[in-house]
Short mmCIF file of C-alpha atoms in Angstrom, two decimals:
data_model
loop_
_atom_site.label_atom_id
_atom_site.label_comp_id
_atom_site.label_asym_id
_atom_site.label_seq_id
_atom_site.Cartn_x
_atom_site.Cartn_y
_atom_site.Cartn_z
CA UNK Q 1 61.11 26.95 95.56
CA UNK Q 2 57.61 27.52 97.10
CA UNK Q 3 57.20 25.83 100.67
CA UNK Q 4 53.76 26.21 102.17
CA UNK Q 5 52.85 29.47 101.01
CA UNK Q 6 50.04 31.59 102.03
CA UNK Q 7 48.65 34.74 101.31
CA UNK Q 8 45.52 37.16 102.16
CA UNK Q 9 44.79 40.53 100.43
CA UNK Q 10 43.28 42.14 104.06
CA UNK Q 11 40.99 39.34 105.40
CA UNK Q 12 40.61 37.58 102.06
CA UNK Q 13 42.90 34.72 101.90
CA UNK Q 14 43.68 33.90 98.48
CA UNK Q 15 46.46 30.99 98.43
CA UNK Q 16 46.97 28.55 101.57
CA UNK Q 17 49.78 26.11 101.60
CA UNK Q 18 50.92 26.14 98.47
CA UNK Q 19 54.36 24.16 97.74
CA UNK Q 20 56.41 23.34 94.62
CA UNK Q 21 59.68 22.49 93.97
CA UNK Q 22 60.09 22.68 90.18
CA UNK Q 23 62.43 25.19 88.67
CA UNK Q 24 59.67 25.54 86.06
CA UNK Q 25 56.05 25.84 86.85
CA UNK Q 26 52.75 26.21 84.99
CA UNK Q 27 50.29 28.00 87.18
CA UNK Q 28 46.53 27.24 86.30
CA UNK Q 29 42.96 27.97 87.90
CA UNK Q 30 40.12 29.40 87.25
CA UNK Q 31 39.68 33.75 87.54
CA UNK Q 32 40.69 34.62 91.10
CA UNK Q 33 42.29 31.81 92.11
CA UNK Q 34 45.80 33.54 92.75
CA UNK Q 35 47.81 32.68 89.94
CA UNK Q 36 48.94 36.28 89.41
CA UNK Q 37 49.29 36.60 93.45
CA UNK Q 38 51.27 33.52 93.27
CA UNK Q 39 53.68 34.97 90.12
CA UNK Q 40 53.76 38.35 92.51
CA UNK Q 41 55.07 36.12 95.49
CA UNK Q 42 57.70 34.29 93.27
CA UNK Q 43 58.82 37.41 91.59
CA UNK Q 44 59.01 38.96 95.55
CA UNK Q 45 56.83 42.25 95.13
CA UNK Q 46 54.83 40.38 98.09
CA UNK Q 47 55.61 38.56 100.95
CA UNK Q 48 54.04 35.69 102.13
CA UNK Q 49 51.84 35.34 104.99
CA UNK Q 50 53.25 32.17 106.13
CA UNK Q 51 55.54 30.00 104.22
CA UNK Q 52 58.58 30.49 102.01
CA UNK Q 53 59.64 31.33 98.38
CA UNK Q 54 62.95 31.09 97.52
CA UNK Q 55 63.81 32.47 93.85
CA UNK Q 56 66.96 33.49 91.83
CA UNK Q 57 67.95 37.01 90.93
CA UNK Q 58 67.89 38.65 88.64
CA UNK Q 59 64.40 38.51 87.85
CA UNK Q 60 62.25 39.54 84.91
CA UNK Q 61 58.56 39.37 84.00
CA UNK Q 62 56.09 39.41 81.33
CA UNK Q 63 52.99 41.06 83.55
CA UNK Q 64 49.07 40.45 82.78
CA UNK Q 65 48.56 44.19 82.01
CA UNK Q 66 52.18 44.78 80.13
CA UNK Q 67 53.49 47.66 82.38
CA UNK Q 68 54.98 49.40 79.41
CA UNK Q 69 56.18 53.00 79.98
CA UNK Q 70 53.93 54.79 77.75
CA UNK Q 71 56.24 57.68 76.58
CA UNK Q 72 59.31 55.56 75.89
CA UNK Q 73 60.05 53.75 72.37
CA UNK Q 74 59.61 50.02 72.48
CA UNK Q 75 63.52 50.09 72.29
CA UNK Q 76 63.38 52.47 75.06
CA UNK Q 77 61.25 49.81 77.22
CA UNK Q 78 63.30 47.12 76.58
CA UNK Q 79 66.67 49.28 77.34
CA UNK Q 80 65.58 51.09 80.70
CA UNK Q 81 64.69 47.43 82.19
CA UNK Q 82 68.03 45.85 82.05
CA UNK Q 83 71.10 47.06 83.85
CA UNK Q 84 73.90 48.31 82.21
CA UNK Q 85 74.11 48.91 78.80
CA UNK Q 86 71.99 46.63 75.94
CA UNK Q 87 73.64 46.58 72.57
CA UNK Q 88 71.04 47.70 69.60
CA UNK Q 89 71.77 44.54 68.10
CA UNK Q 90 70.93 42.27 70.69
CA UNK Q 91 67.38 44.56 71.09
CA UNK Q 92 67.25 44.00 67.49
CA UNK Q 93 67.50 40.27 67.41
CA UNK Q 94 65.06 39.76 70.22
CA UNK Q 95 62.40 42.29 68.35
CA UNK Q 96 62.76 40.00 65.48
CA UNK Q 97 62.50 36.59 67.20
CA UNK Q 98 59.17 37.68 68.74
CA UNK Q 99 58.21 39.29 65.49
CA UNK Q 100 58.03 42.79 66.00
CA UNK Q 101 58.15 44.54 63.04
CA UNK Q 102 60.83 47.24 62.70
CA UNK Q 103 58.77 50.11 61.78
CA UNK Q 104 57.74 49.91 65.67
CA UNK Q 105 60.94 49.35 67.23
CA UNK Q 106 61.30 53.71 67.42
CA UNK Q 107 57.97 54.21 68.28
CA UNK Q 108 56.49 55.21 71.67
CA UNK Q 109 54.81 52.08 72.82
CA UNK Q 110 51.41 54.15 73.42
CA UNK Q 111 51.21 53.88 69.51
CA UNK Q 112 51.46 50.25 69.19
CA UNK Q 113 48.70 47.92 68.68
CA UNK Q 114 47.73 45.29 71.76
CA UNK Q 115 49.64 42.24 69.56
CA UNK Q 116 52.88 44.79 68.98
CA UNK Q 117 52.85 45.62 72.90
CA UNK Q 118 52.84 42.20 74.33
CA UNK Q 119 55.88 41.51 71.99
CA UNK Q 120 57.76 44.17 73.58
CA UNK Q 121 56.82 42.78 77.02
CA UNK Q 122 58.38 39.19 75.64
CA UNK Q 123 61.20 41.12 74.49
CA UNK Q 124 62.10 42.95 77.46
CA UNK Q 125 61.58 39.93 79.81
CA UNK Q 126 63.68 37.50 77.30
CA UNK Q 127 66.63 39.22 76.78
CA UNK Q 128 69.33 37.03 78.46
CA UNK Q 129 70.23 38.36 81.91
CA UNK Q 130 67.40 37.11 84.48
CA UNK Q 131 67.65 33.79 85.88
CA UNK Q 132 63.99 33.85 86.99
CA UNK Q 133 61.30 34.52 84.27
CA UNK Q 134 57.64 34.95 85.27
CA UNK Q 135 54.96 35.22 82.64
CA UNK Q 136 51.19 35.93 83.11
CA UNK Q 137 49.03 35.15 80.37
CA UNK Q 138 51.94 36.02 78.33
CA UNK Q 139 50.76 35.27 74.29
CA UNK Q 140 47.63 37.37 74.64
CA UNK Q 141 46.68 39.49 71.70
CA UNK Q 142 49.17 37.78 69.38
CA UNK Q 143 47.72 36.73 66.38
CA UNK Q 144 47.36 33.10 65.34
CA UNK Q 145 49.84 33.00 62.34
CA UNK Q 146 52.90 33.67 64.54
CA UNK Q 147 51.88 32.84 67.79
CA UNK Q 148 53.62 29.06 67.37
CA UNK Q 149 57.03 30.97 66.16
CA UNK Q 150 56.67 33.00 69.31
CA UNK Q 151 55.64 30.55 71.77
CA UNK Q 152 58.61 28.13 70.39
CA UNK Q 153 61.07 31.07 70.84
CA UNK Q 154 60.11 31.75 74.45
CA UNK Q 155 60.48 28.07 75.56
CA UNK Q 156 63.90 28.27 73.80
CA UNK Q 157 65.01 31.52 75.71
CA UNK Q 158 63.77 30.00 79.01
CA UNK Q 159 65.90 26.64 78.87
CA UNK Q 160 68.39 26.46 81.49
CA UNK Q 161 66.71 29.31 83.74
CA UNK Q 162 64.11 29.19 86.30
CA UNK Q 163 60.49 30.21 84.76
CA UNK Q 164 56.96 30.11 85.78
CA UNK Q 165 53.99 30.99 83.63
CA UNK Q 166 50.34 31.33 84.65
CA UNK Q 167 47.72 30.92 81.76
CA UNK Q 168 44.12 29.76 81.08
CA UNK Q 169 45.72 28.66 77.66
CA UNK Q 170 45.61 24.56 77.42
CA UNK Q 171 47.89 25.00 74.08
CA UNK Q 172 50.62 26.93 75.99
CA UNK Q 173 50.01 24.14 78.86
CA UNK Q 174 51.18 21.14 76.80
CA UNK Q 175 53.31 23.26 74.56
CA UNK Q 176 55.73 24.07 77.72
CA UNK Q 177 54.73 20.92 79.21
CA UNK Q 178 56.19 22.09 82.63
CA UNK Q 179 55.16 20.60 85.83
CA UNK Q 180 51.94 22.24 86.79
CA UNK Q 181 50.39 23.48 89.61
CA UNK Q 182 46.48 24.22 90.00
CA UNK Q 183 44.88 26.52 92.12
CA UNK Q 184 41.49 25.55 92.69
CA UNK Q 185 40.65 28.90 94.59
CA UNK Q 186 39.80 29.42 97.93
CA UNK Q 187 36.01 29.33 99.02
CA UNK Q 188 34.84 32.51 99.79
CA UNK Q 189 33.78 33.27 103.46
CA UNK Q 190 30.09 34.22 104.43
CA UNK M 1 37.75 78.19 50.01
CA UNK M 2 41.39 79.21 50.45
CA UNK M 3 40.59 82.17 52.41
CA UNK M 4 38.07 80.25 54.49
CA UNK M 5 40.48 77.82 55.32
CA UNK M 6 43.17 80.49 55.75
CA UNK M 7 40.50 82.12 58.63
CA UNK M 8 40.27 78.72 60.41
CA UNK M 9 44.20 78.71 61.63
CA UNK M 10 43.95 79.46 65.24
CA UNK M 11 46.94 82.19 64.81
CA UNK M 12 44.49 83.98 62.25
CA UNK M 13 41.43 83.66 64.67
CA UNK M 14 43.53 84.89 67.53
CA UNK M 15 44.52 87.91 65.27
CA UNK M 16 40.98 88.91 64.32
CA UNK M 17 40.16 88.49 68.20
CA UNK M 18 42.77 90.56 68.95
CA UNK M 19 41.95 93.22 66.24
CA UNK M 20 38.01 93.07 67.61
CA UNK M 21 38.41 94.05 71.20
CA UNK M 22 41.26 96.92 70.31
CA UNK M 23 38.41 98.16 68.05
CA UNK M 24 36.04 97.97 71.01
CA UNK M 25 38.54 99.77 73.27
CA UNK M 26 39.13 102.25 70.55
CA UNK M 27 35.21 102.72 70.44
CA UNK M 28 34.77 102.75 74.04
CA UNK M 29 37.55 105.25 74.44
CA UNK M 30 36.16 107.53 71.55
CA UNK M 31 32.42 107.30 73.23
CA UNK M 32 33.76 108.64 76.78
CA UNK M 33 36.03 111.30 74.99
CA UNK M 34 37.79 111.28 78.44
CA UNK M 35 41.56 110.50 78.47
CA UNK M 36 41.51 110.31 82.04
CA UNK M 37 39.03 107.83 82.15
CA UNK M 38 39.86 105.68 79.60
CA UNK M 39 42.78 106.49 76.97
CA UNK M 40 42.81 105.24 73.40
CA UNK M 41 44.95 102.30 72.03
CA UNK M 42 46.37 104.87 70.17
CA UNK M 43 47.42 107.35 73.42
CA UNK M 44 48.94 104.38 75.08
CA UNK M 45 51.09 103.43 71.93
CA UNK M 46 52.28 106.90 72.13
CA UNK M 47 52.87 106.35 75.58
CA UNK M 48 55.13 103.62 75.02
CA UNK M 49 56.94 105.36 72.09
CA UNK M 50 57.56 107.79 74.64
CA UNK M 51 58.52 105.50 77.51
CA UNK M 52 60.47 102.66 75.53
CA UNK M 53 63.63 104.39 74.23
CA UNK M 54 64.23 105.22 78.46
CA UNK M 55 66.48 103.36 80.38
CA UNK M 56 64.26 103.81 83.20
CA UNK M 57 61.54 101.86 81.12
CA UNK M 58 63.48 98.53 80.84
CA UNK M 59 65.52 98.78 83.94
CA UNK M 60 61.74 98.49 85.69
CA UNK M 61 60.94 95.79 83.80
CA UNK M 62 64.40 94.17 84.52
CA UNK M 63 63.71 94.98 87.92
CA UNK M 64 60.39 93.22 88.46
CA UNK M 65 61.01 90.68 86.08
CA UNK M 66 64.06 89.35 87.83
CA UNK M 67 62.33 89.21 91.47
CA UNK M 68 59.00 87.76 90.00
CA UNK M 69 61.05 85.11 88.06
CA UNK M 70 62.87 84.23 90.99
CA UNK M 71 59.82 84.05 93.45
CA UNK M 72 58.23 81.62 90.60
CA UNK M 73 61.36 79.78 90.96
CA UNK M 74 61.87 79.10 94.46
CA UNK M 75 58.04 78.38 94.47
CA UNK M 76 58.36 75.48 91.59
CA UNK M 77 61.43 73.99 93.47
CA UNK M 78 60.00 74.50 96.92
CA UNK M 79 56.28 73.42 95.85
CA UNK M 80 57.63 70.23 94.24
CA UNK M 81 60.10 69.54 96.87
CA UNK M 82 57.73 69.64 99.53
CA UNK M 83 55.32 67.64 97.82
CA UNK M 84 57.63 65.12 97.70
CA UNK M 85 58.52 64.94 100.96
CA UNK M 86 54.93 64.93 102.03
CA UNK M 87 54.73 61.37 99.69
CA UNK M 88 57.27 59.68 101.86
CA UNK M 89 55.80 59.44 105.22
CA UNK M 90 52.10 60.45 106.39
CA UNK M 91 53.15 62.30 109.42
CA UNK M 92 55.44 64.68 107.13
CA UNK M 93 52.59 64.86 104.95
CA UNK M 94 50.22 65.99 107.99
CA UNK M 95 53.19 68.69 108.90
CA UNK M 96 53.31 70.09 105.79
CA UNK M 97 49.72 70.57 104.97
CA UNK M 98 48.37 72.93 107.57
CA UNK M 99 51.49 75.38 106.50
CA UNK M 100 50.57 75.27 102.55
CA UNK M 101 46.80 75.36 103.52
CA UNK M 102 47.41 78.82 105.42
CA UNK M 103 49.67 80.10 102.33
CA UNK M 104 46.83 79.50 99.99
CA UNK M 105 44.02 80.87 102.41
CA UNK M 106 45.38 83.97 104.00
CA UNK M 107 44.86 86.83 101.80
CA UNK M 108 47.77 87.98 100.23
CA UNK M 109 47.30 91.78 101.40
CA UNK M 110 48.06 90.17 104.91
CA UNK M 111 51.52 89.06 103.76
CA UNK M 112 52.27 92.20 102.09
CA UNK M 113 51.48 94.15 105.11
CA UNK M 114 53.78 91.41 107.50
CA UNK M 115 56.33 91.76 104.95
CA UNK M 116 56.46 94.96 104.98
CA UNK M 117 56.94 95.10 108.56
CA UNK M 118 59.35 92.24 108.54
CA UNK M 119 61.78 93.00 105.85
CA UNK M 120 62.80 96.10 103.21
CA UNK M 121 60.29 96.21 100.22
CA UNK M 122 62.37 95.19 97.56
CA UNK M 123 62.10 91.47 98.64
CA UNK M 124 58.69 92.22 98.45
CA UNK M 125 57.54 90.72 94.99
CA UNK M 126 60.03 88.01 95.37
CA UNK M 127 58.20 86.71 98.44
CA UNK M 128 54.77 87.57 97.32
CA UNK M 129 55.08 85.75 93.68
CA UNK M 130 56.35 82.58 95.91
CA UNK M 131 53.88 82.39 98.53
CA UNK M 132 50.98 82.81 95.85
CA UNK M 133 52.66 79.94 93.45
CA UNK M 134 53.91 77.48 96.02
CA UNK M 135 50.45 76.15 97.00
CA UNK M 136 49.45 75.67 93.51
CA UNK M 137 52.64 73.53 92.53
CA UNK M 138 52.54 71.81 95.79
CA UNK M 139 49.05 70.56 95.11
CA UNK M 140 49.53 69.61 91.59
CA UNK M 141 52.73 67.66 91.95
CA UNK M 142 51.37 65.87 95.35
CA UNK M 143 48.38 64.81 92.75
CA UNK M 144 51.07 63.67 89.93
CA UNK M 145 52.67 61.91 92.60
CA UNK M 146 49.00 59.88 94.08
CA UNK M 147 48.39 59.25 90.67
CA UNK M 148 51.58 57.58 89.97
CA UNK M 149 51.44 53.94 88.25
CA UNK M 150 51.94 51.63 91.00
CA UNK M 151 52.60 48.65 88.47
CA UNK M 152 55.40 50.73 87.10
CA UNK M 153 56.88 50.77 90.20
CA UNK M 154 56.69 46.99 90.34
CA UNK M 155 58.02 46.71 87.16
CA UNK M 156 61.03 48.74 88.47
CA UNK M 157 61.17 46.33 91.50
CA UNK M 158 61.06 43.36 89.28
CA UNK M 159 63.92 44.53 86.87
CA UNK M 160 66.02 46.19 90.05
CA UNK M 161 65.94 49.46 87.95
CA UNK M 162 68.65 51.56 89.57
CA UNK M 163 67.30 54.92 91.35
CA UNK M 164 68.54 57.60 88.56
CA UNK M 165 66.51 55.46 85.85
CA UNK M 166 63.28 54.91 88.11
CA UNK M 167 63.34 58.67 88.47
CA UNK M 168 64.10 59.52 84.67
CA UNK M 169 62.08 57.15 83.12
CA UNK M 170 59.15 56.49 85.52
CA UNK M 171 58.60 59.50 88.48
CA UNK M 172 59.59 62.54 86.67
CA UNK M 173 57.23 61.56 83.43
CA UNK M 174 54.27 60.77 85.55
CA UNK M 175 54.71 63.95 87.42
CA UNK M 176 55.99 66.52 84.91
CA UNK M 177 52.20 67.19 83.80
CA UNK M 178 50.77 68.08 86.84
CA UNK M 179 53.84 70.24 87.52
CA UNK M 180 53.47 72.00 83.79
CA UNK M 181 49.84 72.66 84.51
CA UNK M 182 50.59 73.75 87.99
CA UNK M 183 53.43 76.24 86.00
CA UNK M 184 50.78 77.46 83.45
CA UNK M 185 48.41 78.50 86.38
CA UNK M 186 51.68 79.82 88.32
CA UNK M 187 53.14 82.38 85.95
CA UNK M 188 50.35 84.38 85.85
CA UNK M 189 49.51 84.07 89.61
CA UNK M 190 52.90 85.22 90.31
CA UNK M 191 52.75 88.51 87.85
CA UNK M 192 49.32 89.59 89.28
CA UNK M 193 50.18 88.98 92.68
CA UNK M 194 54.13 90.17 92.26
CA UNK M 195 53.20 93.57 90.55
CA UNK M 196 50.16 94.22 93.14
CA UNK M 197 52.85 93.69 95.91
CA UNK M 198 54.93 96.52 94.36
CA UNK M 199 51.83 98.62 93.93
CA UNK M 200 51.47 98.61 98.01
CA UNK M 201 54.90 98.41 98.63
CA UNK M 202 56.50 100.68 96.26
CA UNK M 203 60.00 99.21 96.04
CA UNK M 204 62.16 101.97 93.99
CA UNK M 205 62.31 101.40 90.06
CA UNK M 206 59.49 98.58 90.22
CA UNK M 207 56.94 98.11 87.69
CA UNK M 208 54.57 98.64 90.48
CA UNK M 209 56.33 101.91 91.65
CA UNK M 210 55.88 103.02 87.92
CA UNK M 211 51.89 102.16 88.25
CA UNK M 212 51.70 104.01 91.16
CA UNK M 213 53.21 106.75 89.39
CA UNK M 214 51.34 107.06 86.59
CA UNK M 215 48.26 106.89 88.75
CA UNK M 216 49.10 109.65 91.13
CA UNK M 217 49.30 111.88 87.87
CA UNK M 218 46.15 110.77 86.41
CA UNK M 219 48.12 109.56 83.25
CA UNK M 220 45.84 106.77 82.18
CA UNK M 221 47.72 106.54 79.02
CA UNK M 222 50.94 105.25 80.92
CA UNK M 223 49.17 103.20 83.25
CA UNK M 224 47.63 101.16 80.60
CA UNK M 225 51.40 100.87 78.95
CA UNK M 226 52.44 99.48 82.18
CA UNK M 227 49.53 97.21 82.18
CA UNK M 228 50.08 96.07 78.58
CA UNK M 229 54.10 95.35 79.39
CA UNK M 230 52.72 93.29 82.50
CA UNK M 231 50.62 91.40 80.13
CA UNK M 232 53.67 90.91 77.26
CA UNK M 233 55.92 89.90 80.24
CA UNK M 234 53.52 87.38 82.09
CA UNK M 235 52.94 86.06 78.35
CA UNK M 236 56.54 85.80 77.08
CA UNK M 237 57.58 84.12 80.69
CA UNK M 238 54.91 81.62 80.46
CA UNK M 239 56.24 80.49 77.16
CA UNK M 240 59.73 80.61 77.94
CA UNK M 241 58.69 78.18 81.07
CA UNK M 242 56.15 76.15 79.09
CA UNK M 243 58.82 76.04 76.31
CA UNK M 244 61.56 74.64 78.64
CA UNK M 245 59.29 72.02 80.16
CA UNK M 246 58.39 70.93 76.89
CA UNK M 247 62.26 70.48 75.69
CA UNK M 248 62.21 68.52 79.09
CA UNK M 249 59.83 66.08 78.62
CA UNK M 250 60.69 65.26 75.09
CA UNK M 251 64.27 64.72 76.32
CA UNK M 252 62.91 62.15 78.86
CA UNK M 253 60.74 60.51 76.21
CA UNK M 254 63.99 60.05 74.01
CA UNK M 255 65.85 58.72 76.64
CA UNK M 256 67.06 54.98 76.47
CA UNK M 257 65.98 55.01 72.38
CA UNK M 258 69.98 54.85 71.47
CA UNK M 259 72.76 53.09 73.29
CA UNK M 260 74.97 55.78 73.29
#
């Protein structure tokens, strides 16, 4: 739940008086309107200047910029992010579901294509365990042929969990059909 | 074509370069015609053949190598630890920096003289090697810590990664290339400074002591033989350290790939 949240970077206000009650949320708005900042507030990476955010834990995320550990393999990146031991079969099932070719599983992620890396990020976030999942432009780089399957799998995986997606893609918005929060962006001070 | 490809291999190129410089050395020795000014490679090989079977030769290598390696290890661990402590707090960094800067800028000979006043000369090469390498390790590791990807730190926070995983998967791999670069430079520094200190402090049975003895009797062959030994030891030690670090890096990279 987001209640009357405001946030600023140094002297630049980004969010003012934002509220949302839904457990799933689609955040929209132009570049620089504060979508990623709002996801960071929900994930607890930033503290609001005013208002409050209450969100369940454990948490997971697909970050806008991947945030993969480059020297680790695809499997390593998924395993390292999850507390306790994750079975090989569970990771394999997740990779298959997001369409990551088997040949990529044990390669360092620095050798993978943009689309493959994105699928690793999705697998990492969608594995069971997290009660809150935030997705920041999650399907960037995924080819048009497999996109509908991956999108559908993501929605199914998030059912019963709290989730937020930030996206510019109208297809994502209509597919997820979650309550929308539009951030218009704050006027820049002179 | 096959011959050209074989010549293009780095090892072959290195061998040809070594043979070329040996030839230059031999030619220079012949041109001078004075064994005291410049002993020929053959004379140095002869000195090695004479010294190598003696116990003293290996004991001197062991004496200096143990102390220089000890000093290097102290500097590697101490420099990395200090850099980590400095990264925790700006005040701690401000406190540590002048000391590291002082060690870096004070001429090595000042430390040598001071240490000879304070302690036994057997401690000299350990301490001097450590003092020379510590600022290099500190500066490199500090840079590595500063350049760590903040995004991965956020990743660790979101996924609530335990501290051990953060260290093994994110922090150590980020700092390791900087630490390795410091070690690459540091090994050579440790040997140069350590042996220089021994030549001044003359601890009994050290390589520095042997170099000094060779100088006293104007035995340029022995002197150059010991110089070659120092270069070989430094090279071997560098290979050992870098090999161990490479093995550690690949162990870190393999981490989390398998469930067991």
